[in-house]
Coordinates of C-alpha atoms in Angstrom, one line a residue:
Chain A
X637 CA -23.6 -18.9 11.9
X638 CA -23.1 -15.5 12.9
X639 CA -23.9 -14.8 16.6
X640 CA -23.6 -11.4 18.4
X641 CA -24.3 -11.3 22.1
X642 CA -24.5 -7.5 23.7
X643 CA -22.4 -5.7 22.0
X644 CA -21.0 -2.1 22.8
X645 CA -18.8 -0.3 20.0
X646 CA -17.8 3.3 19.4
X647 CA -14.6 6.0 18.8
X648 CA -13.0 7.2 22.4
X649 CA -15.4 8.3 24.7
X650 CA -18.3 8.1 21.9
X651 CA -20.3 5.1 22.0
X652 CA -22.4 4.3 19.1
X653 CA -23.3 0.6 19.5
X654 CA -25.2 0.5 22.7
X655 CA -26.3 -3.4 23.5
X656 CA -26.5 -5.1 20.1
X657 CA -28.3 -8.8 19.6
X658 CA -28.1 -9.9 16.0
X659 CA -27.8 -13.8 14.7
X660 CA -27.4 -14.6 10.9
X661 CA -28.1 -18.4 10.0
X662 CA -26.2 -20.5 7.4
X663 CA -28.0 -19.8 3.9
X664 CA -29.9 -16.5 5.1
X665 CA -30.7 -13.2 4.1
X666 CA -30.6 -10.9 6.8
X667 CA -31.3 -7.4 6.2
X668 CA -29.4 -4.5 8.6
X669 CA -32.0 -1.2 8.4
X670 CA -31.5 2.3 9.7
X671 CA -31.0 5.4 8.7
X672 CA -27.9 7.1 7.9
X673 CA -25.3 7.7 11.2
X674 CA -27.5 5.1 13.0
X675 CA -24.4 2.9 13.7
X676 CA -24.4 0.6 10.9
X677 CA -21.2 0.3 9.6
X678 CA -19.5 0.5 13.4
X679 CA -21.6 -2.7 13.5
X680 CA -20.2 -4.2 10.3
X681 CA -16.6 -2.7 11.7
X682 CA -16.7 -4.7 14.5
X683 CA -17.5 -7.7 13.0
X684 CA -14.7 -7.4 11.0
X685 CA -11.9 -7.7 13.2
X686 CA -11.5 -3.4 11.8
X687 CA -13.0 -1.9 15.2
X688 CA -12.4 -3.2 18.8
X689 CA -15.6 -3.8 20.8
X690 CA -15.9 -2.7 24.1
X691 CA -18.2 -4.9 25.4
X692 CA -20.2 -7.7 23.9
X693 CA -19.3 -11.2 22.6
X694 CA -19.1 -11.9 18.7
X695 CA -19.0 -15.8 17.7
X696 CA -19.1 -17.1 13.9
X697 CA -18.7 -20.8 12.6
X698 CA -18.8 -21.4 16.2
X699 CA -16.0 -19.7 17.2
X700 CA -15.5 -16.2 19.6
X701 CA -14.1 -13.9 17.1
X702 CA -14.7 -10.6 19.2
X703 CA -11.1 -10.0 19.6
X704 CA -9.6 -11.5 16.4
X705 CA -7.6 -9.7 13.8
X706 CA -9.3 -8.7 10.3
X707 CA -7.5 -11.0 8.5
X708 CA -8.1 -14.3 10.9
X709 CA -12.0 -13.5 10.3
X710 CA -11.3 -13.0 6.6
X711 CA -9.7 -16.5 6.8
X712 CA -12.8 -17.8 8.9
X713 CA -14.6 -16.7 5.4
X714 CA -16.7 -14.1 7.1
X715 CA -16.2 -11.3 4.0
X716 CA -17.2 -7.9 4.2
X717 CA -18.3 -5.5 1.1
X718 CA -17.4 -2.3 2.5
X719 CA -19.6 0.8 1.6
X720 CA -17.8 2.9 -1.2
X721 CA -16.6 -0.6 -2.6
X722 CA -13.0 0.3 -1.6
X723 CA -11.2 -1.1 -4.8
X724 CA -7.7 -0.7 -5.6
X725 CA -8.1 2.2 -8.4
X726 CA -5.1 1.9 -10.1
X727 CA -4.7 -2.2 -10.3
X728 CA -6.6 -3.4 -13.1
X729 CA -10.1 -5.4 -12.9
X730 CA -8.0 -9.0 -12.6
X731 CA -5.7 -8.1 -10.3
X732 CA -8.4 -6.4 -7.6
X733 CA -9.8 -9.8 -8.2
X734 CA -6.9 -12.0 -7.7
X735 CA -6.5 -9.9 -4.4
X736 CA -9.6 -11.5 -3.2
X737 CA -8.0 -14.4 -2.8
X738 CA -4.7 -13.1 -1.1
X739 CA -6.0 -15.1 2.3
X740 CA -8.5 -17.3 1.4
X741 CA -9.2 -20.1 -1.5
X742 CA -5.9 -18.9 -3.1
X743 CA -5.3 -22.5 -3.9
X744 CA -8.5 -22.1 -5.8
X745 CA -7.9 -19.1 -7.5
X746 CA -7.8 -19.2 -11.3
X747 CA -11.6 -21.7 -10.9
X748 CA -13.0 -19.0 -8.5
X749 CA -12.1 -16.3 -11.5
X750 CA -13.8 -18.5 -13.8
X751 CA -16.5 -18.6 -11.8
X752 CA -16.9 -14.9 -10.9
X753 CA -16.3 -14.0 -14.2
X754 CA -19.7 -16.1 -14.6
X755 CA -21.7 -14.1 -12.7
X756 CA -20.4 -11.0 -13.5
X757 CA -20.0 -11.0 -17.7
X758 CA -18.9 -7.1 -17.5
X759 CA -16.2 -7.5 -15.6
X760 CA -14.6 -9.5 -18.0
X761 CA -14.7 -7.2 -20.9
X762 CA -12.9 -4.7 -18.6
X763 CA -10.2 -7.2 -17.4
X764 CA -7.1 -5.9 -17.9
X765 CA -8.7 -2.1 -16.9
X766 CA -7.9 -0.1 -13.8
X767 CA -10.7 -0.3 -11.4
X768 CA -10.9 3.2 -11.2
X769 CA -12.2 3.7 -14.6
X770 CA -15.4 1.7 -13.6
X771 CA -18.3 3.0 -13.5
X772 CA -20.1 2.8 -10.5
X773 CA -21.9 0.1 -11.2
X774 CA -18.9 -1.9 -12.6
X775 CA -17.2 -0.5 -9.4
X776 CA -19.7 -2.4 -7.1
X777 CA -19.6 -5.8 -9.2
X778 CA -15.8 -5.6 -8.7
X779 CA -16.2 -5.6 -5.1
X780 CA -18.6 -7.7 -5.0
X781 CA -16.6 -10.2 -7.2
X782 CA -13.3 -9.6 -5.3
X783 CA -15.2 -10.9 -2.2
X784 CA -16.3 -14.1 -3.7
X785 CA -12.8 -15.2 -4.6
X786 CA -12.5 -15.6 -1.0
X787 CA -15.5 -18.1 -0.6
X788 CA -16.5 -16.7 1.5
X789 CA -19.3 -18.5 4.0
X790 CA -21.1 -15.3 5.0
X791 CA -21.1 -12.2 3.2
X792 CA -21.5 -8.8 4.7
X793 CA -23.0 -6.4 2.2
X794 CA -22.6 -2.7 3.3
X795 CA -25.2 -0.5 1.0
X796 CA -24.3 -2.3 -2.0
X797 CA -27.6 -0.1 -3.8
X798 CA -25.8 3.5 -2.8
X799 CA -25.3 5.5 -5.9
X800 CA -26.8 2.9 -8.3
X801 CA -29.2 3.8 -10.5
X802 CA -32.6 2.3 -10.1
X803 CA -32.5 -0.3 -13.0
X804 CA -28.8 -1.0 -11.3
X805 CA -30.7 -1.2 -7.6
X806 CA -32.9 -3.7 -9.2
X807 CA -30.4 -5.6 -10.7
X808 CA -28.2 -5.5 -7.5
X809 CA -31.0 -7.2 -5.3
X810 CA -31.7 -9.5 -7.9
X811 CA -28.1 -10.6 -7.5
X812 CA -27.9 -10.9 -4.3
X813 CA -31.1 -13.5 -4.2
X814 CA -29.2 -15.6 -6.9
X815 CA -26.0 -15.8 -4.3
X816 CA -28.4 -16.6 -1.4
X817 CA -29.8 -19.3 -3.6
X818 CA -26.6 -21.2 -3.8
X819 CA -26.8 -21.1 -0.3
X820 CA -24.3 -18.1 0.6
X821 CA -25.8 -16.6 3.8
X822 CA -25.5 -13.0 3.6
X823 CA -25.6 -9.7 5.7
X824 CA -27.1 -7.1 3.6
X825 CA -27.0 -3.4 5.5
X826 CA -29.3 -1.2 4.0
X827 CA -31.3 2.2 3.6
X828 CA -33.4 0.8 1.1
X829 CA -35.9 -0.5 2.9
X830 CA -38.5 -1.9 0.8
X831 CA -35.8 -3.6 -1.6
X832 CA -34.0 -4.9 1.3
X833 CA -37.3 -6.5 2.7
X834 CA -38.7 -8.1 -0.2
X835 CA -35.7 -10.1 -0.1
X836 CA -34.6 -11.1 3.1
X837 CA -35.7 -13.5 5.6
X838 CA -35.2 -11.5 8.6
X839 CA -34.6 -8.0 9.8
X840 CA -33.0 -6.0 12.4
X841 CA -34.2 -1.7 12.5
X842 CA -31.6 -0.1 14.3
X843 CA -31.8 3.5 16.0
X844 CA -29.1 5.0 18.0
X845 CA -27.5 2.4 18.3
X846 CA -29.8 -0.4 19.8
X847 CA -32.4 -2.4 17.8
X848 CA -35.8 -0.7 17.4
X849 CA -38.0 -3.7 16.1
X850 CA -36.9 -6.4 14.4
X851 CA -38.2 -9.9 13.4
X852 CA -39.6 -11.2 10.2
X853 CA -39.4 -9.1 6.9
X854 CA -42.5 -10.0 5.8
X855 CA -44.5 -9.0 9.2
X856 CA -41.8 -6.2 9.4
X857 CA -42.9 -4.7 6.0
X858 CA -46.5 -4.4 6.9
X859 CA -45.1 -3.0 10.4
X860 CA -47.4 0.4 10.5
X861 CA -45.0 1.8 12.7
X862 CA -42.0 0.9 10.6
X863 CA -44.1 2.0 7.2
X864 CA -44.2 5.5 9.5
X865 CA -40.9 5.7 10.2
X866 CA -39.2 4.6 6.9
X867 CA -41.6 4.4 4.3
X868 CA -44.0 7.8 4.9
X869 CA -47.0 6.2 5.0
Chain B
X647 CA 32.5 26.8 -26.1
X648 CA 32.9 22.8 -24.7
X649 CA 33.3 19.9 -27.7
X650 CA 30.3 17.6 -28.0
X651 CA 32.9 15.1 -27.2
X652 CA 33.1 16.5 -23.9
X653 CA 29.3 17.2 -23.2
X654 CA 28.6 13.8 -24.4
X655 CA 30.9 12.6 -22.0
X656 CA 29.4 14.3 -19.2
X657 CA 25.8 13.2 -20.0
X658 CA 27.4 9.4 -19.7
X659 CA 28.7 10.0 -16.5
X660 CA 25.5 11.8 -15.5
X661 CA 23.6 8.7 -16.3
X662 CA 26.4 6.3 -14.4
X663 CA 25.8 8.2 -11.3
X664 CA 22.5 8.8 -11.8
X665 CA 21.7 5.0 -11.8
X666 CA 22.7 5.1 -8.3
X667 CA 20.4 8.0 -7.4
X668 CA 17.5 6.1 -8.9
X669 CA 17.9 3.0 -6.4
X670 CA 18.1 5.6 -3.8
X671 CA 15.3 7.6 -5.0
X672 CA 12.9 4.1 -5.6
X673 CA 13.4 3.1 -1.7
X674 CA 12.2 6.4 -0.3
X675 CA 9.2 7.1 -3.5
X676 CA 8.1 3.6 -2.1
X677 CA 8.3 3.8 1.3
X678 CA 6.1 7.5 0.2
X679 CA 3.7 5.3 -1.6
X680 CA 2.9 2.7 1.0
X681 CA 3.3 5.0 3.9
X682 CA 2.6 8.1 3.0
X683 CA 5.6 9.6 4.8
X684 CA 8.9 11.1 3.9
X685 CA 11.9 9.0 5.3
X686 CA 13.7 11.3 6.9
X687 CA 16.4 8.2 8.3
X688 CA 17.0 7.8 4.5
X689 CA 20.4 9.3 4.4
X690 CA 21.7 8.3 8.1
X691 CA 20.2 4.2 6.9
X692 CA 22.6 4.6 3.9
X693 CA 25.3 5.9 5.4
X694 CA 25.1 3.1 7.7
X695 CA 24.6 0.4 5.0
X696 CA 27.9 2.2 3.5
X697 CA 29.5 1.6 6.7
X698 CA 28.2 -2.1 7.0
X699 CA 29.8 -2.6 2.8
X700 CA 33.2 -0.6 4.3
X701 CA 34.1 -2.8 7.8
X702 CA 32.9 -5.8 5.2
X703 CA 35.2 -5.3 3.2
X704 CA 38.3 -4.4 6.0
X705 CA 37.3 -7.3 8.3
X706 CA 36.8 -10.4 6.0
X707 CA 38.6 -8.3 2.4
X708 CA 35.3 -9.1 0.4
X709 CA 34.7 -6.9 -2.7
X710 CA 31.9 -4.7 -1.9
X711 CA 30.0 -5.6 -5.1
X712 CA 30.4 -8.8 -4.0
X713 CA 28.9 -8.3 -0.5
X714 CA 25.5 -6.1 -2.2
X715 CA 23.1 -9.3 -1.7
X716 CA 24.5 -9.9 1.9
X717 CA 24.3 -5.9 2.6
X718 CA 20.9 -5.6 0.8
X719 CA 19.1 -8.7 3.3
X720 CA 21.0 -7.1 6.5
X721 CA 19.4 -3.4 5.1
X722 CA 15.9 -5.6 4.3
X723 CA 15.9 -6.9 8.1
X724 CA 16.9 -3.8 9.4
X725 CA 14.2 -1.8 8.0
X726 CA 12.2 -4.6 9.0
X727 CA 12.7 -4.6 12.1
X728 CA 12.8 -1.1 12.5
X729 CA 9.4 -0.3 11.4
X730 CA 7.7 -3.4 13.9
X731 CA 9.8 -2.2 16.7
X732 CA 10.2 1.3 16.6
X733 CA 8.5 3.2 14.0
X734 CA 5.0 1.5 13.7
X735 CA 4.3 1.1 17.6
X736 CA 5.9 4.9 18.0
X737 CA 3.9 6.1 15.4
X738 CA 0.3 5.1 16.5
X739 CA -1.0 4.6 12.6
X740 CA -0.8 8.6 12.4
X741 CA 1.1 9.1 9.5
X742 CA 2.4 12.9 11.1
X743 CA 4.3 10.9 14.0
X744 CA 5.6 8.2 11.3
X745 CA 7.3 11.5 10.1
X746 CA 8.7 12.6 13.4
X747 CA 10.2 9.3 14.4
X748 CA 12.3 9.1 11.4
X749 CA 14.0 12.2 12.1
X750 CA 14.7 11.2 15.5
X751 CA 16.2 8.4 14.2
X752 CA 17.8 9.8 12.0
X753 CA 19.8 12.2 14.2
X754 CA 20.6 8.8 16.6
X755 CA 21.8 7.0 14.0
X756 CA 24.3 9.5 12.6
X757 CA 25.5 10.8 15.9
X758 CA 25.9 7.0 16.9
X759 CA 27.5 7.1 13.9
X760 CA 29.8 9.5 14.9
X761 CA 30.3 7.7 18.4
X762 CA 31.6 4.6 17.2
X763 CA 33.1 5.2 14.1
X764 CA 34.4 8.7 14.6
X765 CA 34.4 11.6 12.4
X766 CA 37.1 10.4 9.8
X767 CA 36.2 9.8 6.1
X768 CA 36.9 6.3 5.3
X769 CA 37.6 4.6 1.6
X770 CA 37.6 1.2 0.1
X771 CA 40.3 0.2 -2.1
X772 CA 39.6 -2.3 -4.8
X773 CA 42.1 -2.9 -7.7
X774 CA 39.4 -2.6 -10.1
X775 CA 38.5 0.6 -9.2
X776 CA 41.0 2.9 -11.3
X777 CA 40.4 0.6 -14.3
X778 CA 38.4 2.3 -17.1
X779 CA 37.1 1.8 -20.4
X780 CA 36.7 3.1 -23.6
X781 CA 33.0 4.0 -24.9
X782 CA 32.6 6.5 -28.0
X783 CA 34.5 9.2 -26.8
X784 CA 34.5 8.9 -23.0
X785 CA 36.6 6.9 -20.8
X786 CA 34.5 5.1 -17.9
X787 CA 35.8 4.4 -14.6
X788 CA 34.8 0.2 -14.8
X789 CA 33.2 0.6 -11.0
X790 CA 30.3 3.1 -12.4
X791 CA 29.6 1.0 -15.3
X792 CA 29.3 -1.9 -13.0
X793 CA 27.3 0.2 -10.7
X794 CA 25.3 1.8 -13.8
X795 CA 24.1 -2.1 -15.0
X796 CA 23.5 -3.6 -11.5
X797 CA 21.7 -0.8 -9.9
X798 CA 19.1 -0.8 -13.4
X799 CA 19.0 -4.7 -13.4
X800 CA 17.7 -4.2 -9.5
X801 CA 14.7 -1.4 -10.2
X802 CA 13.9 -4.2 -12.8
X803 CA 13.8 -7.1 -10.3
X804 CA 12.2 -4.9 -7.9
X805 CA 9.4 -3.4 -10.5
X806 CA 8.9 -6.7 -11.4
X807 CA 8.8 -8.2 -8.4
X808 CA 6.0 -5.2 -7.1
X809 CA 4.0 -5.6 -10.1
X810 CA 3.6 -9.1 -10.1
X811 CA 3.9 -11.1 -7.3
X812 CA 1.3 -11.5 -4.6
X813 CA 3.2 -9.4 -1.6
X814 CA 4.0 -6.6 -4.6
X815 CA 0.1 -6.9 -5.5
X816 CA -0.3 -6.5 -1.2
X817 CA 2.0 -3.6 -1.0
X818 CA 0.2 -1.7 -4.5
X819 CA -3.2 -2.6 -2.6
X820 CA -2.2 -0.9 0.7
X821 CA -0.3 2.1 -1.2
X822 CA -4.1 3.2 -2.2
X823 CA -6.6 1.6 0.1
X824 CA -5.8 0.4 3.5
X825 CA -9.4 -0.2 4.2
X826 CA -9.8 -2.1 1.1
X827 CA -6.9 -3.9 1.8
X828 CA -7.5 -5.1 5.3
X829 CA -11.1 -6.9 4.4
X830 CA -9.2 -9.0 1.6
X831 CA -7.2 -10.3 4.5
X832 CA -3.8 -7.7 3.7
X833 CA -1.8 -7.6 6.9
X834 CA -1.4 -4.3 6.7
X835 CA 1.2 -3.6 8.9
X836 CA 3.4 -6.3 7.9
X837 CA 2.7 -4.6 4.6
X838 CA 4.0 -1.4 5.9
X839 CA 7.4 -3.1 7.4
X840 CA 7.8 -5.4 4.6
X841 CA 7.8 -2.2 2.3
X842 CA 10.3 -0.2 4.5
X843 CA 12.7 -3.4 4.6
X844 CA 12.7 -3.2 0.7
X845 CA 13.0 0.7 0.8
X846 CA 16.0 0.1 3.3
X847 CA 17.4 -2.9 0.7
X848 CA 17.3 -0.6 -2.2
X849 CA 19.8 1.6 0.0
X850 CA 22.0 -1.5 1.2
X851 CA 22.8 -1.9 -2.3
X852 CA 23.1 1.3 -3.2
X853 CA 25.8 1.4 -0.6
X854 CA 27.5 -1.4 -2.0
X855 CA 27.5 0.0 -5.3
X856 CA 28.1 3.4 -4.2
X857 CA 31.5 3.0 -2.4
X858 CA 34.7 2.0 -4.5
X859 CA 33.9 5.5 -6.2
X860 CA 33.5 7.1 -3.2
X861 CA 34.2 7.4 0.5
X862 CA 32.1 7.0 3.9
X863 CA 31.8 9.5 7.0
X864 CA 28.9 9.5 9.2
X865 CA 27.5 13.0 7.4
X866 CA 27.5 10.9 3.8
X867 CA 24.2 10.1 3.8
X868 CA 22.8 14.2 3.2
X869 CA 23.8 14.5 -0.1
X870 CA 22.4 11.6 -1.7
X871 CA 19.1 11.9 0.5
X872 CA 18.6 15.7 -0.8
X873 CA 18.8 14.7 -4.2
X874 CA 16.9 11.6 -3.7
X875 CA 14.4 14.4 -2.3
X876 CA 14.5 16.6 -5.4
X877 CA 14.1 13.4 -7.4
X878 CA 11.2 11.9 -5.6
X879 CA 9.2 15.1 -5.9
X880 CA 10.1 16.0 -9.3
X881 CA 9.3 12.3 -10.6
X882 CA 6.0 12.4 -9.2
X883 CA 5.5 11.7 -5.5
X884 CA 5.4 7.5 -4.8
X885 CA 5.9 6.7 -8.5
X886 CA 8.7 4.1 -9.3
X887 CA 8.7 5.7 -13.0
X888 CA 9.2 8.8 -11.6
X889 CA 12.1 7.9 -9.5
X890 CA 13.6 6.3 -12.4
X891 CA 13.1 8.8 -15.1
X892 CA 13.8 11.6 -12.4
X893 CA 17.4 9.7 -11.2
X894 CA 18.8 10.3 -14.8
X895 CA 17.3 13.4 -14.8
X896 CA 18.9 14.5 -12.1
X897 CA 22.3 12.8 -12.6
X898 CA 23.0 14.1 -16.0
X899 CA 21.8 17.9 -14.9
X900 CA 24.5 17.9 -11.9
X901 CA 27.5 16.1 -14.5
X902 CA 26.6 18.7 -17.1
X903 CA 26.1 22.0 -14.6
X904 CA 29.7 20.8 -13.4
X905 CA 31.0 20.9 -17.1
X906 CA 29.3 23.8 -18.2
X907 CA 29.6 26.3 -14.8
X908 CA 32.4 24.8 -12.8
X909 CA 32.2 22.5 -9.4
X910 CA 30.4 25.1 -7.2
X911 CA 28.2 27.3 -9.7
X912 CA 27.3 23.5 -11.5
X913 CA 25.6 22.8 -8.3
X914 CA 22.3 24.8 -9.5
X915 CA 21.8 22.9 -11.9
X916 CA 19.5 20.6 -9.8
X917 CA 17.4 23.4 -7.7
X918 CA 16.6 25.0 -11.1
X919 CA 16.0 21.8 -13.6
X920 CA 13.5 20.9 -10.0
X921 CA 11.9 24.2 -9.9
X922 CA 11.2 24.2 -14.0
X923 CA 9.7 21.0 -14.1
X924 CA 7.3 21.9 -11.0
X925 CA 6.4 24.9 -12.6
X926 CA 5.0 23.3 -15.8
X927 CA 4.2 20.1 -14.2
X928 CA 3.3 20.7 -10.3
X929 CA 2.6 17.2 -9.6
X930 CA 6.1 16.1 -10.7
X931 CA 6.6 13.7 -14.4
X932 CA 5.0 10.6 -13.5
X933 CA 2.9 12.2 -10.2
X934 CA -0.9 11.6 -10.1
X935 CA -3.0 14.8 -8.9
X936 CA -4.5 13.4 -5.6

């Protein structure tokens, strides 16, 4: 679904992505390791139409999407979660997630609500609220939520657990499963490693900006080189 | 000692004109809140809307109230256009050239101004104009109580519009989080342009409304834009309440410094009402501390 062939990112002269392979297939969990300043969210950037690759080919659906704009991959229903959640804080709860739908399933708009609201009980209770009374926690639902009212076909998660609280953590991943379970594929970028594992199919371990090891989370997570590395052990 | 006849008077025809200052003051405390820059073409784009409402009227005789929706799309496409073609691809998405560019085009615009039109104040003559009418103990020239309603019912239409609609909900979104905005899908800059082609509306009718009580030269536009300044900043930077509450503010504290000091000494009236509200609130009325 999503296909990236060698690609080379970075800011001026600085290159942080250095030769980058990754695939994510339709109903997959894919987890995105490494540790902080590693060149995770330049990856998720260029993906998202927000930074321009130097080099390197990106394709999803199908389709080369290395050059197109943020919101023609929005419309493509490749949706990102950006790290720090990046809500409107002074638009209430309903109106961050009626923005979800600005480009895509607009048409579908007040049955996607319904259905968010599903998922996410809290938010409702805090509808008519400004996002940036939310708690954390509520914050990340909210983003979460806003990208689902743009159906989207693959979502990109960027450290949805940062500054949760364990039970939250928990509760985040456990999420996340149920989405993948009604077949959204998903992108889920991540320092928590042994969270991130348990519930993905795949994995990718970047380090400066190439992939260090990468393969299948189960054989990754018994990896004594990645337990070293990440883990302590 | 004045009557309260008089004084109550004044603070009428301080809220008449200071409806005006309001729709100036909304187009520059929005184009703040998207863009996070101060206009500085504000006053040179109004004087030339005034212009555009004064050769309207000469060439084809149509009332300048009248002409406000024509002169309000012409200022929407201007500003438009404007911000695709010369400030956004000048500015390089730093907000500090965004600021820069709009000086420089302010000083081309006014010195074209001057080119073209030359340096000669110009007036419109309606037959309406002198009229007045009676209310409590003031008589009120007809053209700023026409001016008073229509420039309120517009912030109305406009607030609406912004709160409401989908492209409002866009420009709100972009006003506070351009990264947020851009992974819903928000084209941003089209947001940006779109919201400068409003600001630039909101001064298109203001011109309209603006000149059967008064007169056009190509250095009309610094007044209004200096107290459109002083409002903007004492309303609370990029908030429309602000603008609003600030315009009256504003417009009754220059009608009653000119009643209670004379012409010239009324004139600080403004700098010190500005500097008393910053002093007990330094983010401005309505202004959130960033």
């Amino acid at each position: 679904m999503l296909e990236v062939r060698g690609l080379h990112a970075g800011y001026g002269a600085l290159e942080i992505l250095r030769g980058v392979d990754l695939d994510v297939g339709a109903g997959e969990i894919v987890a995105l390791l490494g540790s902080n300043g590693v060149g995770k969210t330049t990856l998720n950037n260029a993906i998202c139409g927000i930074l321009r690759p130097t080099a390197g080919r990106i394709a999803f659906a199908g389709e080369d999407i290395t050059r197109a704009s943020a919101m023609a991959i929005v419309a493509s229903g490749l949706i990102q979660v950006p790290e720090g959640r990046r809500v409107f804080p002074d638009m209430s709860v309903r109106e961050n997630l009626e923005l979800g739908s600005y480009r895509r399933g607009r048409g579908r708009r007040s049955a996607n609500l319904e259905r968010v609201v599903a998922v996410f009980p809290r938010l409702a209770e805090r509808f008519a609220q400004k996002a940036a009374t939310l708690s954390g926690g509520e914050q990340q639902m909210l983003a979460i939520g806003r990208a689902l009212m743009g159906e989207p076909r693959l979502l990109i998660l960027d450290e949805p657990s940062l500054g949760l609280s364990p039970r939250l953590v928990e509760e985040m991943f456990a999420l996340i499963g149920r989405l993948n379970r009604d077949g959204l594929a998903v992108l889920l970028v991540e320092q928590n490693v042994v969270e991130s594992l348990a519930i993905a199919r795949r994995a990718y371990v970047l380090e400066n900006g190439v992939f260090a090891m990468q393969g299948d989370a189960v054989a990754l997570a018994a990896d004594p080189a990645l337990r070293r590395a990440y883990l302590g052990m | 000692m004045l009557s309260p006849d008089i004084l109550l008077a004044g603070t009428i025809n301080g809220l008449l004109t200071g409806a005006i200052y309001v729709l100036v003051a909304v187009g520059l405390t929005l184009i703040y809140g998207v863009l996070h820059i101060i206009n500085f073409a504000h006053g040179s784009l109004l004087m030339l809307a005034m212009y555009a409402a004064f050769f309207l009227w000469r060439s084809t005789g149509i009332d300048p109230y009248l002409a406000l929706p024509l002169v309000a799309a012409g200022g929407f496409a201007l500003g438009y256009v404007l911000y695709r073609c010369v400030i956004g691809r000048l500015s390089r998405g730093k907000d500090e050239n965004i600021l820069l560019v709009t000086l420089g085009l302010a000083i081309v615009i006014e010195n074209a101004a001057l080119f073209f039109f030359g340096g000669d104040t110009r007036t419109v003559e309606v037959s309406w104009a002198a009229e007045t009418v009676e209310v409590g103990p003031a008589f009120l020239p007809l053209a700023k109580l026409v001016s008073f309603a229509a420039a309120l019912a517009l912030c109305a239409a406009l607030g609406l519009y912004i709160a409401r609609s989908d492209t409002g909900k866009a420009i709100r979104a972009v006003a506070r989080e351009r990264q947020g905005a851009r992974l819903v899908g928000i084209d941003v800059e089209a947001t940006f342009a779109i919201s400068y082609g409003i600001g630039i509306a909101c001064l298109g009718a203001a011109a309209c409304l603006l000149i059967p009580s008064f007169y056009v030269a190509p250095t009309s536009g610094h007044a209004f834009v200096l107290v459109a300044f002083t409002i903007v900043v004492l309303g609370g930077m990029g908030s429309f309440l602000g603008a609003l509450v600030g315009g009256f503010v504003v417009g009754v504290t220059e009608s009653l410094g000119g009643l209670l000091l004379g012409e010239s000494l009324g004139q600080i009236g403004i700098p010190l009402i500005f500097i008393l509200i910053l002093l007990l609130r330094p983010a401005g009325l309505f202004g959130s501390r960033a």
